[in-house]
mmCIF file of C-alpha atoms in Angstrom:
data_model
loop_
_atom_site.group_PDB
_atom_site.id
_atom_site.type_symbol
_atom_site.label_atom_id
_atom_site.label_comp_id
_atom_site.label_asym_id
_atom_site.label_seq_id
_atom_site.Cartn_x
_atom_site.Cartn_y
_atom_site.Cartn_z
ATOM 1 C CA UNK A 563 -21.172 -16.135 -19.892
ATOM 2 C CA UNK A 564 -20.724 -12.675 -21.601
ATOM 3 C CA UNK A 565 -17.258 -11.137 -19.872
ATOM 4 C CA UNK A 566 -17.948 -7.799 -19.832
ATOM 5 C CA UNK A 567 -15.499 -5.049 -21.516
ATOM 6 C CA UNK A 568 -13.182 -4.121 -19.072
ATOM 7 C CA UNK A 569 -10.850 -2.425 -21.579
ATOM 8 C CA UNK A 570 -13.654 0.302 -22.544
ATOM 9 C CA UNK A 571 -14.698 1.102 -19.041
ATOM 10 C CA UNK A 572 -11.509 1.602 -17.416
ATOM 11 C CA UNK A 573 -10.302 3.861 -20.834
ATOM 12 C CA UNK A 574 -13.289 5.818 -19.886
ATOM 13 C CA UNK A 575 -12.948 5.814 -16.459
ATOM 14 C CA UNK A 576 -9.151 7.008 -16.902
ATOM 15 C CA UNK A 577 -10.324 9.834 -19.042
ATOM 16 C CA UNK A 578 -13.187 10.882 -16.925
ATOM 17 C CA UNK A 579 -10.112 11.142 -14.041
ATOM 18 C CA UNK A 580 -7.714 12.830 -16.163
ATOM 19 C CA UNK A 581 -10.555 15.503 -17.141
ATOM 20 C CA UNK A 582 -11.799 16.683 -13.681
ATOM 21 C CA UNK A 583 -8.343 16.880 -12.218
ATOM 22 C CA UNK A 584 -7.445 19.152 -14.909
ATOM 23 C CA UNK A 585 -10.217 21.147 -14.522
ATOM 24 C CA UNK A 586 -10.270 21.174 -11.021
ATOM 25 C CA UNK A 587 -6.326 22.378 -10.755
ATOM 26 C CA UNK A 588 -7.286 25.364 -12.965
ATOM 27 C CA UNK A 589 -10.054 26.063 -10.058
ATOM 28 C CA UNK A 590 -7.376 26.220 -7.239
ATOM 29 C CA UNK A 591 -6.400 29.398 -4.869
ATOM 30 C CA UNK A 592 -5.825 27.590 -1.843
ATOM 31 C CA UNK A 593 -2.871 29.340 0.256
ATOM 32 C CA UNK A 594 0.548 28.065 0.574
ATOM 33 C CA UNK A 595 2.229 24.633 -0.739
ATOM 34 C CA UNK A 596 1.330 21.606 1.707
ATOM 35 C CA UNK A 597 1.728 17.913 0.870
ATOM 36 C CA UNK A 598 -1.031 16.003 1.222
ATOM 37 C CA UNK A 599 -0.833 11.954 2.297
ATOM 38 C CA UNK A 600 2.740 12.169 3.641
ATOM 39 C CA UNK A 601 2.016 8.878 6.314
ATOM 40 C CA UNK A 602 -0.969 7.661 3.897
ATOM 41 C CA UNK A 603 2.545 7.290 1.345
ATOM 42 C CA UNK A 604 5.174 5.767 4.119
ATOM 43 C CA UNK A 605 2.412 3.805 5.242
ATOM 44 C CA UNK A 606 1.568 1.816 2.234
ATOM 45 C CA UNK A 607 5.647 1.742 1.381
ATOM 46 C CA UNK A 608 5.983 -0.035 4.881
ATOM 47 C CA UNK A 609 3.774 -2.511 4.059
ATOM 48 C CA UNK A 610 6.076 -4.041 1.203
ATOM 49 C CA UNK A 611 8.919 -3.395 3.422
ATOM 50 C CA UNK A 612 7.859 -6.271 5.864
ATOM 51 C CA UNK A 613 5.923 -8.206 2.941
ATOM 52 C CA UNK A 614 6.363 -11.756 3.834
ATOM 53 C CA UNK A 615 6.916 -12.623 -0.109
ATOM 54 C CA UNK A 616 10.617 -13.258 1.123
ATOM 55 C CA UNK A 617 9.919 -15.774 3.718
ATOM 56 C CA UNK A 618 8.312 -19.316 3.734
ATOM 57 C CA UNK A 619 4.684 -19.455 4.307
ATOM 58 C CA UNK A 620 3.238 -21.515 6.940
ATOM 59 C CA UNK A 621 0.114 -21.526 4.663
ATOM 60 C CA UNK A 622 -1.296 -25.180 2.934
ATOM 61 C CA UNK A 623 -0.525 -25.296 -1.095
ATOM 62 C CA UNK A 624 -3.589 -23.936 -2.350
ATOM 63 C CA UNK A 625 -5.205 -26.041 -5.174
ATOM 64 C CA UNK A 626 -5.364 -24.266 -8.253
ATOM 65 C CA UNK A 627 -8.160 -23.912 -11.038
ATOM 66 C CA UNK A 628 -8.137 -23.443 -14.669
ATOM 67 C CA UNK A 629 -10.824 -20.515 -14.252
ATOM 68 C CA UNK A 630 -11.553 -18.217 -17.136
ATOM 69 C CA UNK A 631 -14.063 -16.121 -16.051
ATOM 70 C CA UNK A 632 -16.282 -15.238 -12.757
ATOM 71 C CA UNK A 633 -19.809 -14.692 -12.644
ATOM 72 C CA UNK A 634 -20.308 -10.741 -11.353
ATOM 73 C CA UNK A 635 -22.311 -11.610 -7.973
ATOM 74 C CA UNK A 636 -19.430 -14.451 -7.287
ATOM 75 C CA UNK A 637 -16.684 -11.465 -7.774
ATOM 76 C CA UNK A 638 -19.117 -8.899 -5.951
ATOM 77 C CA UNK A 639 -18.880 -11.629 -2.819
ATOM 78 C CA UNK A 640 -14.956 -11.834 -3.074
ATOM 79 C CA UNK A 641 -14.442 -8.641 -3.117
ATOM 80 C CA UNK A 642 -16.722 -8.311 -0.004
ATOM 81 C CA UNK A 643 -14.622 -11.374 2.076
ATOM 82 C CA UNK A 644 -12.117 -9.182 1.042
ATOM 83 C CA UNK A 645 -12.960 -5.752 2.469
ATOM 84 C CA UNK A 646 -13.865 -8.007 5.565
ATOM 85 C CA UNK A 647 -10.459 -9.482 5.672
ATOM 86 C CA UNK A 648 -9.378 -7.542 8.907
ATOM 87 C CA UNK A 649 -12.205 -7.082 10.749
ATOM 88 C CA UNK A 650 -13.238 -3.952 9.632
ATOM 89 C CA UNK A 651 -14.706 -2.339 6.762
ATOM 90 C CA UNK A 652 -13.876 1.200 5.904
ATOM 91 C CA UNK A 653 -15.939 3.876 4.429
ATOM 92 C CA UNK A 654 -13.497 3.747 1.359
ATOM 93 C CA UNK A 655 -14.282 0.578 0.744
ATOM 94 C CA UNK A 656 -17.921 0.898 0.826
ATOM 95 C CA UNK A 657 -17.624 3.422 -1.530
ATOM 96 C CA UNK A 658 -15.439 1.570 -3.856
ATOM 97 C CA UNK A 659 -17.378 -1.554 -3.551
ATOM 98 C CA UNK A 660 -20.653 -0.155 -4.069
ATOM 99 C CA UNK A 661 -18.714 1.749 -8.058
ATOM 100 C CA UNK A 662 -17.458 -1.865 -8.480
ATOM 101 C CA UNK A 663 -21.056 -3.384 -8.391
ATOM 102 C CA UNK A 664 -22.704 -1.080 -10.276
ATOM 103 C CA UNK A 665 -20.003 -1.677 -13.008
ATOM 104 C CA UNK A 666 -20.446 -5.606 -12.702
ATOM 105 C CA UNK A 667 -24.310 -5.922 -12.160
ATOM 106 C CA UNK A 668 -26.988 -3.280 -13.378
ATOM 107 C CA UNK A 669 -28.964 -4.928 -10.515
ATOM 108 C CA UNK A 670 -26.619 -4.569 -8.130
ATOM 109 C CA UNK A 671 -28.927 -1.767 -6.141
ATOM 110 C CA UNK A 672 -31.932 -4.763 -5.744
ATOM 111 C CA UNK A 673 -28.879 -8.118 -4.887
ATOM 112 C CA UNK A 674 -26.507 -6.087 -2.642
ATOM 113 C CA UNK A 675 -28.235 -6.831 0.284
ATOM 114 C CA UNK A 676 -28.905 -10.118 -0.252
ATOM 115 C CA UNK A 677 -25.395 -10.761 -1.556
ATOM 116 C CA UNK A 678 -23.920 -9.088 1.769
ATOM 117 C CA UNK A 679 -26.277 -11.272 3.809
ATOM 118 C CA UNK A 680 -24.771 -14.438 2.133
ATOM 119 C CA UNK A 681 -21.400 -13.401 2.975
ATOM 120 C CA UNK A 682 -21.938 -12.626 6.529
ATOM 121 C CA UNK A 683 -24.013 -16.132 6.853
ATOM 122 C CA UNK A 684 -20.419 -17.836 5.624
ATOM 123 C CA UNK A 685 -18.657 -15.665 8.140
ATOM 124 C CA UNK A 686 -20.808 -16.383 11.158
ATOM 125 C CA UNK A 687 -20.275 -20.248 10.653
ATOM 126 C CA UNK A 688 -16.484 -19.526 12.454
ATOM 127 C CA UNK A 689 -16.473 -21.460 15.770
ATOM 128 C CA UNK A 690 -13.266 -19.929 17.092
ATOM 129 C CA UNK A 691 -11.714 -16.288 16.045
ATOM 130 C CA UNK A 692 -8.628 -17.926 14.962
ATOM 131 C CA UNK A 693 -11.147 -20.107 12.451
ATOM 132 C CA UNK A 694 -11.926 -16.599 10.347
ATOM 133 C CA UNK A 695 -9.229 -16.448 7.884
ATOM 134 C CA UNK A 696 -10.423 -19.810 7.164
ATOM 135 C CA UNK A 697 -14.160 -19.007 6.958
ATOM 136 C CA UNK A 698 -12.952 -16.115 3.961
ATOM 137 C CA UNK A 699 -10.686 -18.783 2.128
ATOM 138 C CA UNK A 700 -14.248 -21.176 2.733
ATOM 139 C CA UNK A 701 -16.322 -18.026 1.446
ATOM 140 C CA UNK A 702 -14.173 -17.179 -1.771
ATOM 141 C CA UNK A 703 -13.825 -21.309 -2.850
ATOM 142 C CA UNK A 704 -17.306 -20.977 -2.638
ATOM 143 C CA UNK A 705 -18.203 -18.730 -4.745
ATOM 144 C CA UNK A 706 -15.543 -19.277 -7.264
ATOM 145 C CA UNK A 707 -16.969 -22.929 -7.432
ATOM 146 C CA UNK A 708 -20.532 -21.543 -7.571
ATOM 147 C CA UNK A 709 -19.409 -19.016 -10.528
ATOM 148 C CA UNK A 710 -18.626 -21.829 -12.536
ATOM 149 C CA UNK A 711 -22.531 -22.368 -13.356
ATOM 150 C CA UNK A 712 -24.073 -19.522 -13.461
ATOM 151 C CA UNK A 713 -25.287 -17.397 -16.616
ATOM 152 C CA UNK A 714 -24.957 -13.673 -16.985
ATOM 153 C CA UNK A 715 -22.191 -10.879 -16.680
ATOM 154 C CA UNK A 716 -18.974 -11.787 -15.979
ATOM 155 C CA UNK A 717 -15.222 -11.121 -15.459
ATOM 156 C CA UNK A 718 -11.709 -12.396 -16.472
ATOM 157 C CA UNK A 719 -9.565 -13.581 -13.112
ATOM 158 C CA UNK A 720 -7.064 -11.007 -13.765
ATOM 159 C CA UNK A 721 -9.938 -8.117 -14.025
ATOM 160 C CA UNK A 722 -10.870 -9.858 -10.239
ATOM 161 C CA UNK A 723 -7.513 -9.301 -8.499
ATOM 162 C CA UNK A 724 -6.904 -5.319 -10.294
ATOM 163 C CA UNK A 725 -10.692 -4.729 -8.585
ATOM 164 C CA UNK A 726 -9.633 -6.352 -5.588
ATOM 165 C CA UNK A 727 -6.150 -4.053 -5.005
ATOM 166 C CA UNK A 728 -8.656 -0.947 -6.210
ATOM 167 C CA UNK A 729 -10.729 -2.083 -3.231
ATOM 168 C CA UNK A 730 -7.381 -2.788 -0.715
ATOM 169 C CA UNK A 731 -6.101 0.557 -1.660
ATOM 170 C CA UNK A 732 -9.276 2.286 -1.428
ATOM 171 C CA UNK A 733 -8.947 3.457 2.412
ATOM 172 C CA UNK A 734 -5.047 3.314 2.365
ATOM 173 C CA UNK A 735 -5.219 0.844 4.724
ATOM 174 C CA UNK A 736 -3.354 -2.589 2.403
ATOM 175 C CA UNK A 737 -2.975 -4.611 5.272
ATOM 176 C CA UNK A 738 -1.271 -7.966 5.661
ATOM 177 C CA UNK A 739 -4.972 -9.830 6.258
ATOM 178 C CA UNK A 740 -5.286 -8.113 2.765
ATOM 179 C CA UNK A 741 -3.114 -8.965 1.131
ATOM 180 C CA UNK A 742 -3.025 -12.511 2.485
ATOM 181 C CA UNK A 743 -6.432 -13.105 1.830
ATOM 182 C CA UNK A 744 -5.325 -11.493 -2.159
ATOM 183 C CA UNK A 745 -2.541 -14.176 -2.734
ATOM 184 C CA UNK A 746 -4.974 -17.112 -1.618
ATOM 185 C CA UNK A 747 -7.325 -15.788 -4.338
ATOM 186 C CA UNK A 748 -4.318 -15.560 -6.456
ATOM 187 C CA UNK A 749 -2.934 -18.692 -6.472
ATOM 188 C CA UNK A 750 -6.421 -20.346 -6.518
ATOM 189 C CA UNK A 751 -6.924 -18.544 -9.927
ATOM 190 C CA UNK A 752 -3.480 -19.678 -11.131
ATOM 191 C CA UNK A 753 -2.384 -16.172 -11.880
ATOM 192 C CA UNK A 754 1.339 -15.595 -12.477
ATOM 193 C CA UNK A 755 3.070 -14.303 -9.358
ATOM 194 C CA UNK A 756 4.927 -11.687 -11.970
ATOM 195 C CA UNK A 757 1.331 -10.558 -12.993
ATOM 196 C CA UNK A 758 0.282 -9.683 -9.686
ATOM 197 C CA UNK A 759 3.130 -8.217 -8.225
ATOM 198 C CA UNK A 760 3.111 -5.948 -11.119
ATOM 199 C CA UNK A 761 -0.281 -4.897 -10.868
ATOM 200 C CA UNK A 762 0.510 -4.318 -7.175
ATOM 201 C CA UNK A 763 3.322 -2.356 -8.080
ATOM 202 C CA UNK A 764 1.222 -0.155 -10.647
ATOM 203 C CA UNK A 765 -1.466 0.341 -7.828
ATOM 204 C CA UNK A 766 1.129 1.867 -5.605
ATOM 205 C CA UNK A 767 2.644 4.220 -8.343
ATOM 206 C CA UNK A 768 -0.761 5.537 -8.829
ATOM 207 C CA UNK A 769 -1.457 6.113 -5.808
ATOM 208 C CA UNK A 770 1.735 7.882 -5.556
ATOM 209 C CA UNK A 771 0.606 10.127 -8.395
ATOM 210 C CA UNK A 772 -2.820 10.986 -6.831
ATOM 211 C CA UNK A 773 -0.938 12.150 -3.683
ATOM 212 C CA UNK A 774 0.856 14.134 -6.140
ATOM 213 C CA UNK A 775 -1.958 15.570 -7.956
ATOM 214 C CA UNK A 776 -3.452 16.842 -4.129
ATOM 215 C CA UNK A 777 -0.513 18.250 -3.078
ATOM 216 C CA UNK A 778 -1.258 20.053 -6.702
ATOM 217 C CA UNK A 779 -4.462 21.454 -5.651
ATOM 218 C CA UNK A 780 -3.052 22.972 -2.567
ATOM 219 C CA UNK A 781 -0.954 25.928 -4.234
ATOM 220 C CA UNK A 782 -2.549 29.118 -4.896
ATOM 221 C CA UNK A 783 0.093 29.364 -8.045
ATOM 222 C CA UNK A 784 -1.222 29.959 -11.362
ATOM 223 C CA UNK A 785 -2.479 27.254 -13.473
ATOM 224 C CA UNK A 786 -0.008 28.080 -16.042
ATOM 225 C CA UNK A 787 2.551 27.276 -14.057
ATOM 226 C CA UNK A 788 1.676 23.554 -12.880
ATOM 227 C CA UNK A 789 0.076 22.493 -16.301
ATOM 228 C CA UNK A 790 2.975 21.263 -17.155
ATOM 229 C CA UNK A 791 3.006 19.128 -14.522
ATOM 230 C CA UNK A 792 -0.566 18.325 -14.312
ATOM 231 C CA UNK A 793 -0.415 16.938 -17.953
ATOM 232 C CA UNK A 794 2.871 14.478 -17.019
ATOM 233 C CA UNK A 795 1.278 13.330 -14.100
ATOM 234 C CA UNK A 796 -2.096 12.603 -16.563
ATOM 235 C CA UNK A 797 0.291 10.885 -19.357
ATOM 236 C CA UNK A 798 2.224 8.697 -16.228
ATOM 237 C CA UNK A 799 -1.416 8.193 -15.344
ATOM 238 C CA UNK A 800 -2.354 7.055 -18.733
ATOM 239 C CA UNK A 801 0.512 4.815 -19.454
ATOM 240 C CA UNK A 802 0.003 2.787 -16.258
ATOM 241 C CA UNK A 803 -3.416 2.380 -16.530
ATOM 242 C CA UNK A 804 -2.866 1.184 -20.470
ATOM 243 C CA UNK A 805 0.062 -1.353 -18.956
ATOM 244 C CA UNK A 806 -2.304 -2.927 -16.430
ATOM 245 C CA UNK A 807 -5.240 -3.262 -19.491
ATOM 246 C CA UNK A 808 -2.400 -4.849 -21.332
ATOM 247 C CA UNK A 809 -1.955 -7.280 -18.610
ATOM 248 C CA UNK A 810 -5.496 -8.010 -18.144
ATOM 249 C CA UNK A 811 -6.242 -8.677 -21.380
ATOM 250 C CA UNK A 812 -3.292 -10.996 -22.365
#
């Protein structure tokens, strides 16, 4: 299977952001200094504050796999047992889901309704609600095992799990069904705990930044005054996003 080049796309993509928030600061004349995302911030930061990393898990060991790459319609399904993790899926998610699929499959438009359709036939087999955390881990084996022979696009494991925090993050709702449902698919891809904690922490610093670069495009000031910040906030950008390629490509 061809894994596609993740390191290009998400340079590009990084650019792309760094451009149009530039541009778009110079644009501002909106009254008055406001932040913006003040509860989206203690929100998320509460989330690792009760993080039950520090306490034993009632969960079975999880068998691991010596997986090298996923097929692009078995990481399009993840990342859709994923989104449906607690019960509810968010515009933000639809949003970031339908960018992710385009990325993976160029024929994602015509299979995204059928691929949907497969996921919701694994999640209607639950019997009882407590059964649906079970029918996501049953979804997600599935597919990883089905990846395994199938031609085409495909990703790395560690490319999975940074599109699958993109997706968590996406409504600024990381909730503990989340991220539960993240560490099964971590451990099942035998990915270092230190490599996904990281990329979780890099996930959260950006979107600590982005919160930044809002409360940016709230003050009427003159661009010449907050370019200096707007280009620090673009290099912090830049060297986090280059640190998480670095992880997914070692």
């Amino acid at each position: 299977m061809a894994i596609k080049d993740f390191g290009k796309g998400l340079k590009s993509s990084l650019h792309d952001a760094v451009d149009t928030v530039k541009a778009k600061a110079k644009e501002v004349e909106l009254p008055d200094i406001k932040e913006a995302g003040e509860k989206t911030s203690e929100r998320i930061k509460s989330i690792f504050k009760k993080t039950d990393g520090d306490k034993p898990s009632n969960e079975a060991i999880v068998p691991t796999q010596n997986i090298t790459s996923i097929s692009a319609r078995s990481a399009i399904k993840i990342i859709y047992f994923l989104m449906a993790a607690d019960g509810e899926i968010y515009h933000g998610e639809e949003e970031k889901f339908d960018l992710i699929g385009m990325e993976l499959d160029p024929d994602f438009s015509n299979s995204k309704e059928q691929i949907i359709q497969e996921c919701q036939t694994a999640l209607n087999k639950v019997i009882d609600p407590e059964d649906y955390y079970d029918a996501l881990q049953d979804g997600a084996e599935e597919a990883l095992l089905s990846s395994q022979n199938t031609e085409g696009a495909s990703i790395s494991p560690k490319h999975l799990v940074w599109n699958l925090l993109s997706v968590a993050y996406s409504d600024e709702k990381y909730n503990d069904a989340e991220r539960r449902f993240l560490k099964y698919v971590v451990r099942k891809l035998n990915i270092d705990k230190a490599v996904f904690l990281e990329m979780e922490s890099s996930m959260l610093t950006l979107m600590d930044i982005e919160r930044e670069f809002a409360w940016i495009k709230t003050t009427n000031r003159p661009y010449l005054t907050i370019e200096s910040m707007v280009n620090e906030l673009a290099d912090r950008k830049n060297v986090i996003f280059e640190s998480v390629l670095d992880l997914i490509t070692l």
